[in-house]
Amino acid sequence: NNPGPFTFKGTNTFIVGRGKVAIIDPGQDDAEHLGSLLKEVRHETVSHIIVTHTHMDHSPLAVKLKLATGAMICGAVLNSKQDDDGLRLDASIDHDFGPDVMVSDGDVVEGAGWNLECVFTPGHLGNHMAFSLPEEKSLLVGDHVMAWATTVVAPPDGNMNDYMGSLRKLLKRDETIYYPAHGPEKRKPLALVRAIL
Protein backbone atom coordinates (compact mmCIF):
# COMPACT_ATOMS: atom_id res chain seq x y z
CA ASN A 1 0.00 0.00 0.00
CA ASN A 2 2.43 2.64 -1.25
CA PRO A 3 0.58 4.48 -4.02
CA GLY A 4 2.20 7.54 -5.56
CA PRO A 5 3.26 9.23 -8.79
CA PHE A 6 6.15 6.76 -9.26
CA THR A 7 4.46 3.65 -7.86
CA PHE A 8 0.93 4.02 -9.35
CA LYS A 9 -1.37 2.03 -7.02
CA GLY A 10 1.60 0.50 -5.19
CA THR A 11 4.37 -2.05 -5.62
CA ASN A 12 3.24 -5.48 -6.82
CA THR A 13 4.68 -8.44 -4.94
CA PHE A 14 4.48 -11.82 -6.68
CA ILE A 15 4.37 -15.34 -5.26
CA VAL A 16 5.51 -18.09 -7.65
CA GLY A 17 4.90 -21.79 -7.12
CA ARG A 18 2.96 -24.04 -4.75
CA GLY A 19 4.28 -25.85 -1.71
CA LYS A 20 7.74 -24.29 -1.96
CA VAL A 21 7.44 -20.78 -3.32
CA ALA A 22 9.43 -17.71 -4.30
CA ILE A 23 8.42 -14.18 -3.39
CA ILE A 24 9.46 -11.58 -5.95
CA ASP A 25 9.89 -7.91 -4.94
CA PRO A 26 8.82 -8.04 -1.29
CA GLY A 27 8.60 -4.24 -1.22
CA GLN A 28 9.38 -1.48 1.20
CA ASP A 29 9.95 -2.03 4.92
CA ASP A 30 6.31 -2.08 5.98
CA ALA A 31 4.98 -4.19 8.87
CA GLU A 32 1.47 -4.40 7.44
CA HIS A 33 2.74 -5.68 4.08
CA LEU A 34 5.00 -8.20 5.82
CA GLY A 35 2.00 -9.48 7.78
CA SER A 36 -0.06 -9.77 4.60
CA LEU A 37 2.71 -11.68 2.82
CA LEU A 38 3.22 -14.08 5.70
CA LYS A 39 -0.54 -14.70 5.83
CA GLU A 40 -0.60 -15.47 2.09
CA VAL A 41 2.21 -18.04 2.40
CA ARG A 42 1.20 -19.52 5.77
CA HIS A 43 0.64 -22.96 4.15
CA GLU A 44 3.73 -22.70 1.94
CA THR A 45 7.48 -22.90 2.45
CA VAL A 46 9.23 -19.80 1.12
CA SER A 47 12.50 -20.98 -0.44
CA HIS A 48 13.54 -17.80 -2.30
CA ILE A 49 13.11 -14.06 -1.97
CA ILE A 50 13.93 -12.52 -5.33
CA VAL A 51 14.55 -8.82 -5.92
CA THR A 52 14.36 -7.20 -9.38
CA HIS A 53 16.35 -4.15 -8.26
CA THR A 54 17.28 -2.20 -5.17
CA HIS A 55 14.93 0.75 -5.09
CA MET A 56 13.36 1.38 -1.67
CA ASP A 57 9.91 0.28 -2.82
CA HIS A 58 11.22 -3.16 -3.90
CA SER A 59 13.96 -4.60 -1.69
CA PRO A 60 14.10 -3.41 1.96
CA LEU A 61 11.46 -5.86 3.26
CA ALA A 62 13.59 -8.79 2.03
CA VAL A 63 15.63 -8.89 5.26
CA LYS A 64 12.62 -9.13 7.59
CA LEU A 65 10.97 -11.64 5.25
CA LYS A 66 14.13 -13.75 5.38
CA LEU A 67 14.15 -13.63 9.18
CA ALA A 68 10.52 -14.79 9.22
CA THR A 69 10.86 -17.56 6.62
CA GLY A 70 14.50 -18.64 6.43
CA ALA A 71 14.45 -18.14 2.65
CA MET A 72 17.52 -17.08 0.68
CA ILE A 73 17.61 -13.64 -0.92
CA CYS A 74 18.54 -13.55 -4.62
CA GLY A 75 19.41 -10.44 -6.61
CA ALA A 76 22.15 -8.30 -8.09
CA VAL A 77 24.17 -5.68 -6.24
CA LEU A 78 24.30 -2.14 -7.56
CA ASN A 79 27.72 -0.74 -8.38
CA SER A 80 26.59 2.78 -7.50
CA LYS A 81 27.89 5.71 -9.49
CA GLN A 82 28.48 9.17 -8.09
CA ASP A 83 28.64 12.47 -9.96
CA ASP A 84 31.79 14.55 -9.47
CA ASP A 85 29.85 17.15 -7.48
CA GLY A 86 28.20 14.53 -5.29
CA LEU A 87 24.76 15.12 -6.81
CA ARG A 88 22.50 12.10 -6.56
CA LEU A 89 19.36 12.35 -8.66
CA ASP A 90 18.11 8.97 -7.47
CA ALA A 91 17.93 9.06 -3.68
CA SER A 92 15.72 5.98 -3.29
CA ILE A 93 18.41 3.29 -3.48
CA ASP A 94 18.55 0.54 -0.84
CA HIS A 95 22.29 0.69 -0.09
CA ASP A 96 21.92 -1.96 2.62
CA PHE A 97 20.79 -4.67 0.19
CA GLY A 98 22.97 -7.78 0.29
CA PRO A 99 21.75 -10.94 -1.43
CA ASP A 100 22.64 -14.43 -0.27
CA VAL A 101 22.85 -15.45 -3.92
CA MET A 102 24.17 -13.04 -6.56
CA VAL A 103 22.42 -13.57 -9.88
CA SER A 104 23.61 -12.72 -13.38
CA ASP A 105 22.12 -12.73 -16.86
CA GLY A 106 21.20 -16.26 -17.90
CA ASP A 107 21.32 -17.76 -14.41
CA VAL A 108 18.34 -19.90 -13.41
CA VAL A 109 16.83 -19.80 -9.93
CA GLU A 110 15.31 -23.24 -9.43
CA GLY A 111 12.40 -24.07 -7.18
CA ALA A 112 9.89 -26.87 -6.68
CA GLY A 113 8.08 -27.07 -10.02
CA TRP A 114 9.28 -23.71 -11.31
CA ASN A 115 12.38 -22.09 -12.78
CA LEU A 116 13.11 -18.40 -13.10
CA GLU A 117 15.63 -17.36 -15.75
CA CYS A 118 17.48 -14.16 -14.88
CA VAL A 119 17.29 -11.55 -17.66
CA PHE A 120 19.60 -8.60 -17.01
CA THR A 121 17.74 -5.40 -17.95
CA PRO A 122 19.77 -2.41 -16.72
CA GLY A 123 18.64 1.13 -17.40
CA HIS A 124 16.02 2.06 -14.81
CA LEU A 125 18.74 1.05 -12.35
CA GLY A 126 22.14 -0.51 -13.00
CA ASN A 127 21.26 -3.79 -11.25
CA HIS A 128 17.78 -4.28 -12.71
CA MET A 129 16.92 -7.92 -13.42
CA ALA A 130 13.75 -9.37 -14.95
CA PHE A 131 12.80 -13.00 -14.36
CA SER A 132 11.33 -15.29 -17.00
CA LEU A 133 8.92 -18.03 -15.93
CA PRO A 134 9.03 -20.40 -18.92
CA GLU A 135 6.23 -22.56 -17.54
CA GLU A 136 3.88 -19.63 -18.23
CA LYS A 137 5.82 -17.86 -21.02
CA SER A 138 5.75 -14.84 -18.73
CA LEU A 139 8.30 -12.26 -17.65
CA LEU A 140 8.34 -10.56 -14.25
CA VAL A 141 9.69 -7.26 -15.58
CA GLY A 142 10.04 -5.22 -12.39
CA ASP A 143 10.13 -1.53 -13.37
CA HIS A 144 11.60 -2.13 -16.82
CA VAL A 145 8.30 -2.10 -18.76
CA MET A 146 4.98 -0.93 -17.36
CA ALA A 147 1.58 -0.64 -19.03
CA TRP A 148 0.49 2.47 -17.09
CA ALA A 149 3.49 4.79 -17.64
CA THR A 150 6.98 4.95 -19.03
CA THR A 151 9.87 4.04 -16.76
CA VAL A 152 11.87 6.72 -14.95
CA VAL A 153 15.57 6.62 -15.84
CA ALA A 154 17.40 8.91 -13.39
CA PRO A 155 21.19 9.27 -13.65
CA PRO A 156 23.75 8.55 -12.41
CA ASP A 157 22.48 5.08 -11.45
CA GLY A 158 19.92 4.97 -14.25
CA ASN A 159 21.21 5.06 -17.81
CA MET A 160 19.10 5.73 -20.90
CA ASN A 161 21.51 3.99 -23.29
CA ASP A 162 21.40 0.86 -21.12
CA TYR A 163 17.62 1.14 -20.89
CA MET A 164 17.17 1.27 -24.67
CA GLY A 165 19.50 -1.70 -25.08
CA SER A 166 17.49 -3.66 -22.53
CA LEU A 167 14.28 -2.89 -24.41
CA ARG A 168 15.84 -4.17 -27.64
CA LYS A 169 16.90 -7.31 -25.78
CA LEU A 170 13.26 -8.04 -24.91
CA LEU A 171 12.26 -7.89 -28.60
CA LYS A 172 14.33 -11.06 -29.14
CA ARG A 173 12.42 -12.97 -26.44
CA ASP A 174 9.14 -14.88 -26.71
CA GLU A 175 7.26 -14.20 -23.47
CA THR A 176 3.57 -13.50 -24.10
CA ILE A 177 2.72 -11.76 -20.82
CA TYR A 178 4.59 -9.28 -18.64
CA TYR A 179 4.00 -8.80 -14.93
CA PRO A 180 5.32 -5.34 -13.95
CA ALA A 181 6.09 -4.31 -10.38
CA HIS A 182 3.59 -1.45 -10.75
CA GLY A 183 0.27 -1.53 -12.54
CA PRO A 184 -1.52 -4.27 -14.47
CA GLU A 185 -0.15 -7.21 -16.43
CA LYS A 186 0.45 -6.74 -20.14
CA ARG A 187 -0.47 -9.47 -22.63
CA LYS A 188 1.14 -9.48 -26.10
CA PRO A 189 3.76 -7.09 -24.71
CA LEU A 190 6.15 -6.71 -27.64
CA ALA A 191 3.98 -4.04 -29.31
CA LEU A 192 4.32 -2.00 -26.11
CA VAL A 193 8.10 -2.51 -26.06
CA ARG A 194 8.30 -1.29 -29.69
CA ALA A 195 6.15 1.73 -28.83
CA ILE A 196 8.39 2.65 -25.88
CA LEU A 197 11.46 2.37 -28.12
PDB file of N, CA, C and O in Angstrom, residues 32-77:
ATOM      1  N   GLU A  32       2.767  -3.914   7.918  1.00  0.00           N
ATOM      2  CA  GLU A  32       1.468  -4.399   7.440  1.00  0.00           C
ATOM      3  C   GLU A  32       1.638  -5.292   6.207  1.00  0.00           C
ATOM      4  O   GLU A  32       1.008  -6.343   6.084  1.00  0.00           O
ATOM      5  N   HIS A  33       2.507  -4.877   5.291  1.00  0.00           N
ATOM      6  CA  HIS A  33       2.741  -5.679   4.081  1.00  0.00           C
ATOM      7  C   HIS A  33       3.418  -7.006   4.444  1.00  0.00           C
ATOM      8  O   HIS A  33       3.066  -8.048   3.897  1.00  0.00           O
ATOM      9  N   LEU A  34       4.371  -6.964   5.366  1.00  0.00           N
ATOM     10  CA  LEU A  34       5.004  -8.197   5.819  1.00  0.00           C
ATOM     11  C   LEU A  34       3.958  -9.153   6.385  1.00  0.00           C
ATOM     12  O   LEU A  34       3.941 -10.342   6.054  1.00  0.00           O
ATOM     13  N   GLY A  35       3.060  -8.647   7.225  1.00  0.00           N
ATOM     14  CA  GLY A  35       1.997  -9.477   7.782  1.00  0.00           C
ATOM     15  C   GLY A  35       1.114 -10.071   6.706  1.00  0.00           C
ATOM     16  O   GLY A  35       0.746 -11.259   6.767  1.00  0.00           O
ATOM     17  N   SER A  36       0.767  -9.270   5.704  1.00  0.00           N
ATOM     18  CA  SER A  36      -0.057  -9.766   4.595  1.00  0.00           C
ATOM     19  C   SER A  36       0.649 -10.868   3.822  1.00  0.00           C
ATOM     20  O   SER A  36       0.044 -11.885   3.469  1.00  0.00           O
ATOM     21  N   LEU A  37       1.947 -10.662   3.541  1.00  0.00           N
ATOM     22  CA  LEU A  37       2.711 -11.678   2.818  1.00  0.00           C
ATOM     23  C   LEU A  37       2.795 -12.987   3.599  1.00  0.00           C
ATOM     24  O   LEU A  37       2.574 -14.076   3.045  1.00  0.00           O
ATOM     25  N   LEU A  38       3.095 -12.875   4.885  1.00  0.00           N
ATOM     26  CA  LEU A  38       3.218 -14.083   5.704  1.00  0.00           C
ATOM     27  C   LEU A  38       1.882 -14.817   5.808  1.00  0.00           C
ATOM     28  O   LEU A  38       1.842 -16.051   5.815  1.00  0.00           O
ATOM     29  N   LYS A  39       0.788 -14.076   5.829  1.00  0.00           N
ATOM     30  CA  LYS A  39      -0.538 -14.698   5.833  1.00  0.00           C
ATOM     31  C   LYS A  39      -0.786 -15.446   4.530  1.00  0.00           C
ATOM     32  O   LYS A  39      -1.305 -16.563   4.526  1.00  0.00           O
ATOM     33  N   GLU A  40      -0.393 -14.844   3.406  1.00  0.00           N
ATOM     34  CA  GLU A  40      -0.601 -15.471   2.090  1.00  0.00           C
ATOM     35  C   GLU A  40       0.191 -16.766   1.923  1.00  0.00           C
ATOM     36  O   GLU A  40      -0.224 -17.666   1.208  1.00  0.00           O
ATOM     37  N   VAL A  41       1.340 -16.853   2.563  1.00  0.00           N
ATOM     38  CA  VAL A  41       2.206 -18.038   2.402  1.00  0.00           C
ATOM     39  C   VAL A  41       2.208 -18.932   3.649  1.00  0.00           C
ATOM     40  O   VAL A  41       3.088 -19.772   3.804  1.00  0.00           O
ATOM     41  N   ARG A  42       1.207 -18.780   4.495  1.00  0.00           N
ATOM     42  CA  ARG A  42       1.202 -19.522   5.766  1.00  0.00           C
ATOM     43  C   ARG A  42       1.173 -21.033   5.574  1.00  0.00           C
ATOM     44  O   ARG A  42       1.619 -21.770   6.441  1.00  0.00           O
ATOM     45  N   HIS A  43       0.667 -21.514   4.424  1.00  0.00           N
ATOM     46  CA  HIS A  43       0.642 -22.957   4.151  1.00  0.00           C
ATOM     47  C   HIS A  43       1.732 -23.367   3.162  1.00  0.00           C
ATOM     48  O   HIS A  43       1.704 -24.470   2.634  1.00  0.00           O
ATOM     49  N   GLU A  44       2.653 -22.461   2.902  1.00  0.00           N
ATOM     50  CA  GLU A  44       3.727 -22.698   1.937  1.00  0.00           C
ATOM     51  C   GLU A  44       5.074 -22.600   2.657  1.00  0.00           C
ATOM     52  O   GLU A  44       5.174 -22.030   3.737  1.00  0.00           O
ATOM     53  N   THR A  45       6.102 -23.126   2.010  1.00  0.00           N
ATOM     54  CA  THR A  45       7.477 -22.902   2.446  1.00  0.00           C
ATOM     55  C   THR A  45       8.098 -21.913   1.475  1.00  0.00           C
ATOM     56  O   THR A  45       8.109 -22.160   0.264  1.00  0.00           O
ATOM     57  N   VAL A  46       8.584 -20.794   1.980  1.00  0.00           N
ATOM     58  CA  VAL A  46       9.235 -19.801   1.119  1.00  0.00           C
ATOM     59  C   VAL A  46      10.705 -20.196   0.997  1.00  0.00           C
ATOM     60  O   VAL A  46      11.443 -20.188   1.978  1.00  0.00           O
ATOM     61  N   SER A  47      11.114 -20.556  -0.216  1.00  0.00           N
ATOM     62  CA  SER A  47      12.497 -20.981  -0.436  1.00  0.00           C
ATOM     63  C   SER A  47      13.379 -19.847  -0.953  1.00  0.00           C
ATOM     64  O   SER A  47      14.583 -19.842  -0.713  1.00  0.00           O
ATOM     65  N   HIS A  48      12.774 -18.885  -1.680  1.00  0.00           N
ATOM     66  CA  HIS A  48      13.542 -17.804  -2.298  1.00  0.00           C
ATOM     67  C   HIS A  48      12.811 -16.474  -2.146  1.00  0.00           C
ATOM     68  O   HIS A  48      11.586 -16.413  -2.280  1.00  0.00           O
ATOM     69  N   ILE A  49      13.583 -15.438  -1.916  1.00  0.00           N
ATOM     70  CA  ILE A  49      13.110 -14.063  -1.973  1.00  0.00           C
ATOM     71  C   ILE A  49      13.923 -13.415  -3.086  1.00  0.00           C
ATOM     72  O   ILE A  49      15.150 -13.341  -3.002  1.00  0.00           O
ATOM     73  N   ILE A  50      13.245 -12.988  -4.125  1.00  0.00           N
ATOM     74  CA  ILE A  50      13.925 -12.515  -5.330  1.00  0.00           C
ATOM     75  C   ILE A  50      13.627 -11.034  -5.533  1.00  0.00           C
ATOM     76  O   ILE A  50      12.475 -10.605  -5.442  1.00  0.00           O
ATOM     77  N   VAL A  51      14.673 -10.270  -5.807  1.00  0.00           N
ATOM     78  CA  VAL A  51      14.552  -8.821  -5.921  1.00  0.00           C
ATOM     79  C   VAL A  51      14.945  -8.403  -7.338  1.00  0.00           C
ATOM     80  O   VAL A  51      16.035  -8.735  -7.807  1.00  0.00           O
ATOM     81  N   THR A  52      14.045  -7.656  -8.021  1.00  0.00           N
ATOM     82  CA  THR A  52      14.363  -7.202  -9.378  1.00  0.00           C
ATOM     83  C   THR A  52      15.413  -6.100  -9.373  1.00  0.00           C
ATOM     84  O   THR A  52      16.242  -6.041 -10.273  1.00  0.00           O
ATOM     85  N   HIS A  53      15.364  -5.214  -8.367  1.00  0.00           N
ATOM     86  CA  HIS A  53      16.350  -4.146  -8.260  1.00  0.00           C
ATOM     87  C   HIS A  53      16.220  -3.503  -6.881  1.00  0.00           C
ATOM     88  O   HIS A  53      15.265  -3.766  -6.150  1.00  0.00           O
ATOM     89  N   THR A  54      17.172  -2.664  -6.547  1.00  0.00           N
ATOM     90  CA  THR A  54      17.285  -2.197  -5.170  1.00  0.00           C
ATOM     91  C   THR A  54      16.772  -0.778  -4.943  1.00  0.00           C
ATOM     92  O   THR A  54      17.399   0.015  -4.237  1.00  0.00           O
ATOM     93  N   HIS A  55      15.610  -0.478  -5.482  1.00  0.00           N
ATOM     94  CA  HIS A  55      14.933   0.753  -5.088  1.00  0.00           C
ATOM     95  C   HIS A  55      14.152   0.481  -3.798  1.00  0.00           C
ATOM     96  O   HIS A  55      13.743  -0.657  -3.526  1.00  0.00           O
ATOM     97  N   MET A  56      13.936   1.521  -3.011  1.00  0.00           N
ATOM     98  CA  MET A  56      13.363   1.383  -1.669  1.00  0.00           C
ATOM     99  C   MET A  56      11.946   0.822  -1.666  1.00  0.00           C
ATOM    100  O   MET A  56      11.489   0.336  -0.633  1.00  0.00           O
ATOM    101  N   ASP A  57      11.251   0.858  -2.782  1.00  0.00           N
ATOM    102  CA  ASP A  57       9.907   0.277  -2.824  1.00  0.00           C
ATOM    103  C   ASP A  57       9.919  -1.180  -3.283  1.00  0.00           C
ATOM    104  O   ASP A  57       8.855  -1.785  -3.467  1.00  0.00           O
ATOM    105  N   HIS A  58      11.113  -1.781  -3.432  1.00  0.00           N
ATOM    106  CA  HIS A  58      11.225  -3.162  -3.901  1.00  0.00           C
ATOM    107  C   HIS A  58      11.962  -4.098  -2.947  1.00  0.00           C
ATOM    108  O   HIS A  58      11.552  -5.232  -2.765  1.00  0.00           O
ATOM    109  N   SER A  59      13.062  -3.654  -2.366  1.00  0.00           N
ATOM    110  CA  SER A  59      13.962  -4.598  -1.691  1.00  0.00           C
ATOM    111  C   SER A  59      14.052  -4.547  -0.169  1.00  0.00           C
ATOM    112  O   SER A  59      14.406  -5.558   0.439  1.00  0.00           O
ATOM    113  N   PRO A  60      13.791  -3.442   0.529  1.00  0.00           N
ATOM    114  CA  PRO A  60      14.099  -3.408   1.963  1.00  0.00           C
ATOM    115  C   PRO A  60      13.388  -4.463   2.816  1.00  0.00           C
ATOM    116  O   PRO A  60      13.956  -4.927   3.816  1.00  0.00           O
ATOM    117  N   LEU A  61      12.185  -4.878   2.449  1.00  0.00           N
ATOM    118  CA  LEU A  61      11.460  -5.857   3.258  1.00  0.00           C
ATOM    119  C   LEU A  61      12.079  -7.256   3.168  1.00  0.00           C
ATOM    120  O   LEU A  61      11.772  -8.129   3.979  1.00  0.00           O
ATOM    121  N   ALA A  62      12.987  -7.467   2.220  1.00  0.00           N
ATOM    122  CA  ALA A  62      13.594  -8.795   2.034  1.00  0.00           C
ATOM    123  C   ALA A  62      14.256  -9.308   3.306  1.00  0.00           C
ATOM    124  O   ALA A  62      14.152 -10.500   3.621  1.00  0.00           O
ATOM    125  N   VAL A  63      14.916  -8.454   4.056  1.00  0.00           N
ATOM    126  CA  VAL A  63      15.632  -8.891   5.259  1.00  0.00           C
ATOM    127  C   VAL A  63      14.662  -9.422   6.307  1.00  0.00           C
ATOM    128  O   VAL A  63      14.863 -10.510   6.859  1.00  0.00           O
ATOM    129  N   LYS A  64      13.596  -8.681   6.591  1.00  0.00           N
ATOM    130  CA  LYS A  64      12.618  -9.133   7.590  1.00  0.00           C
ATOM    131  C   LYS A  64      11.878 -10.377   7.108  1.00  0.00           C
ATOM    132  O   LYS A  64      11.545 -11.260   7.909  1.00  0.00           O
ATOM    133  N   LEU A  65      11.629 -10.456   5.811  1.00  0.00           N
ATOM    134  CA  LEU A  65      10.975 -11.640   5.252  1.00  0.00           C
ATOM    135  C   LEU A  65      11.878 -12.862   5.390  1.00  0.00           C
ATOM    136  O   LEU A  65      11.424 -13.961   5.725  1.00  0.00           O
ATOM    137  N   LYS A  66      13.174 -12.662   5.188  1.00  0.00           N
ATOM    138  CA  LYS A  66      14.133 -13.752   5.377  1.00  0.00           C
ATOM    139  C   LYS A  66      14.156 -14.209   6.838  1.00  0.00           C
ATOM    140  O   LYS A  66      14.157 -15.415   7.117  1.00  0.00           O
ATOM    141  N   LEU A  67      14.145 -13.283   7.756  1.00  0.00           N
ATOM    142  CA  LEU A  67      14.147 -13.633   9.179  1.00  0.00           C
ATOM    143  C   LEU A  67      12.896 -14.435   9.553  1.00  0.00           C
ATOM    144  O   LEU A  67      12.946 -15.335  10.377  1.00  0.00           O
ATOM    145  N   ALA A  68      11.779 -14.117   8.909  1.00  0.00           N
ATOM    146  CA  ALA A  68      10.516 -14.789   9.223  1.00  0.00           C
ATOM    147  C   ALA A  68      10.381 -16.145   8.546  1.00  0.00           C
ATOM    148  O   ALA A  68       9.659 -17.015   9.042  1.00  0.00           O
ATOM    149  N   THR A  69      11.071 -16.340   7.421  1.00  0.00           N
ATOM    150  CA  THR A  69      10.857 -17.556   6.622  1.00  0.00           C
ATOM    151  C   THR A  69      12.088 -18.442   6.480  1.00  0.00           C
ATOM    152  O   THR A  69      11.969 -19.616   6.148  1.00  0.00           O
ATOM    153  N   GLY A  70      13.273 -17.885   6.658  1.00  0.00           N
ATOM    154  CA  GLY A  70      14.504 -18.637   6.433  1.00  0.00           C
ATOM    155  C   GLY A  70      14.891 -18.750   4.969  1.00  0.00           C
ATOM    156  O   GLY A  70      15.856 -19.433   4.627  1.00  0.00           O
ATOM    157  N   ALA A  71      14.173 -18.064   4.081  1.00  0.00           N
ATOM    158  CA  ALA A  71      14.451 -18.142   2.646  1.00  0.00           C
ATOM    159  C   ALA A  71      15.735 -17.395   2.292  1.00  0.00           C
ATOM    160  O   ALA A  71      16.168 -16.501   3.014  1.00  0.00           O
ATOM    161  N   MET A  72      16.325 -17.775   1.162  1.00  0.00           N
ATOM    162  CA  MET A  72      17.523 -17.079   0.679  1.00  0.00           C
ATOM    163  C   MET A  72      17.111 -15.914  -0.213  1.00  0.00           C
ATOM    164  O   MET A  72      16.133 -15.999  -0.949  1.00  0.00           O
ATOM    165  N   ILE A  73      17.855 -14.828  -0.104  1.00  0.00           N
ATOM    166  CA  ILE A  73      17.613 -13.639  -0.922  1.00  0.00           C
ATOM    167  C   ILE A  73      18.479 -13.712  -2.171  1.00  0.00           C
ATOM    168  O   ILE A  73      19.688 -13.938  -2.093  1.00  0.00           O
ATOM    169  N   CYS A  74      17.848 -13.522  -3.329  1.00  0.00           N
ATOM    170  CA  CYS A  74      18.544 -13.552  -4.619  1.00  0.00           C
ATOM    171  C   CYS A  74      18.387 -12.200  -5.307  1.00  0.00           C
ATOM    172  O   CYS A  74      17.287 -11.637  -5.344  1.00  0.00           O
ATOM    173  N   GLY A  75      19.476 -11.700  -5.879  1.00  0.00           N
ATOM    174  CA  GLY A  75      19.415 -10.445  -6.605  1.00  0.00           C
ATOM    175  C   GLY A  75      20.800 -10.012  -7.025  1.00  0.00           C
ATOM    176  O   GLY A  75      21.785 -10.721  -6.800  1.00  0.00           O
ATOM    177  N   ALA A  76      20.872  -8.858  -7.636  1.00  0.00           N
ATOM    178  CA  ALA A  76      22.150  -8.299  -8.092  1.00  0.00           C
ATOM    179  C   ALA A  76      22.463  -7.053  -7.273  1.00  0.00           C
ATOM    180  O   ALA A  76      21.569  -6.300  -6.903  1.00  0.00           O
ATOM    181  N   VAL A  77      23.726  -6.848  -6.997  1.00  0.00           N
ATOM    182  CA  VAL A  77      24.168  -5.682  -6.236  1.00  0.00           C
ATOM    183  C   VAL A  77      24.421  -4.533  -7.194  1.00  0.00           C
ATOM    184  O   VAL A  77      24.904  -4.722  -8.309  1.00  0.00           O
TER     185      VAL A  77
END
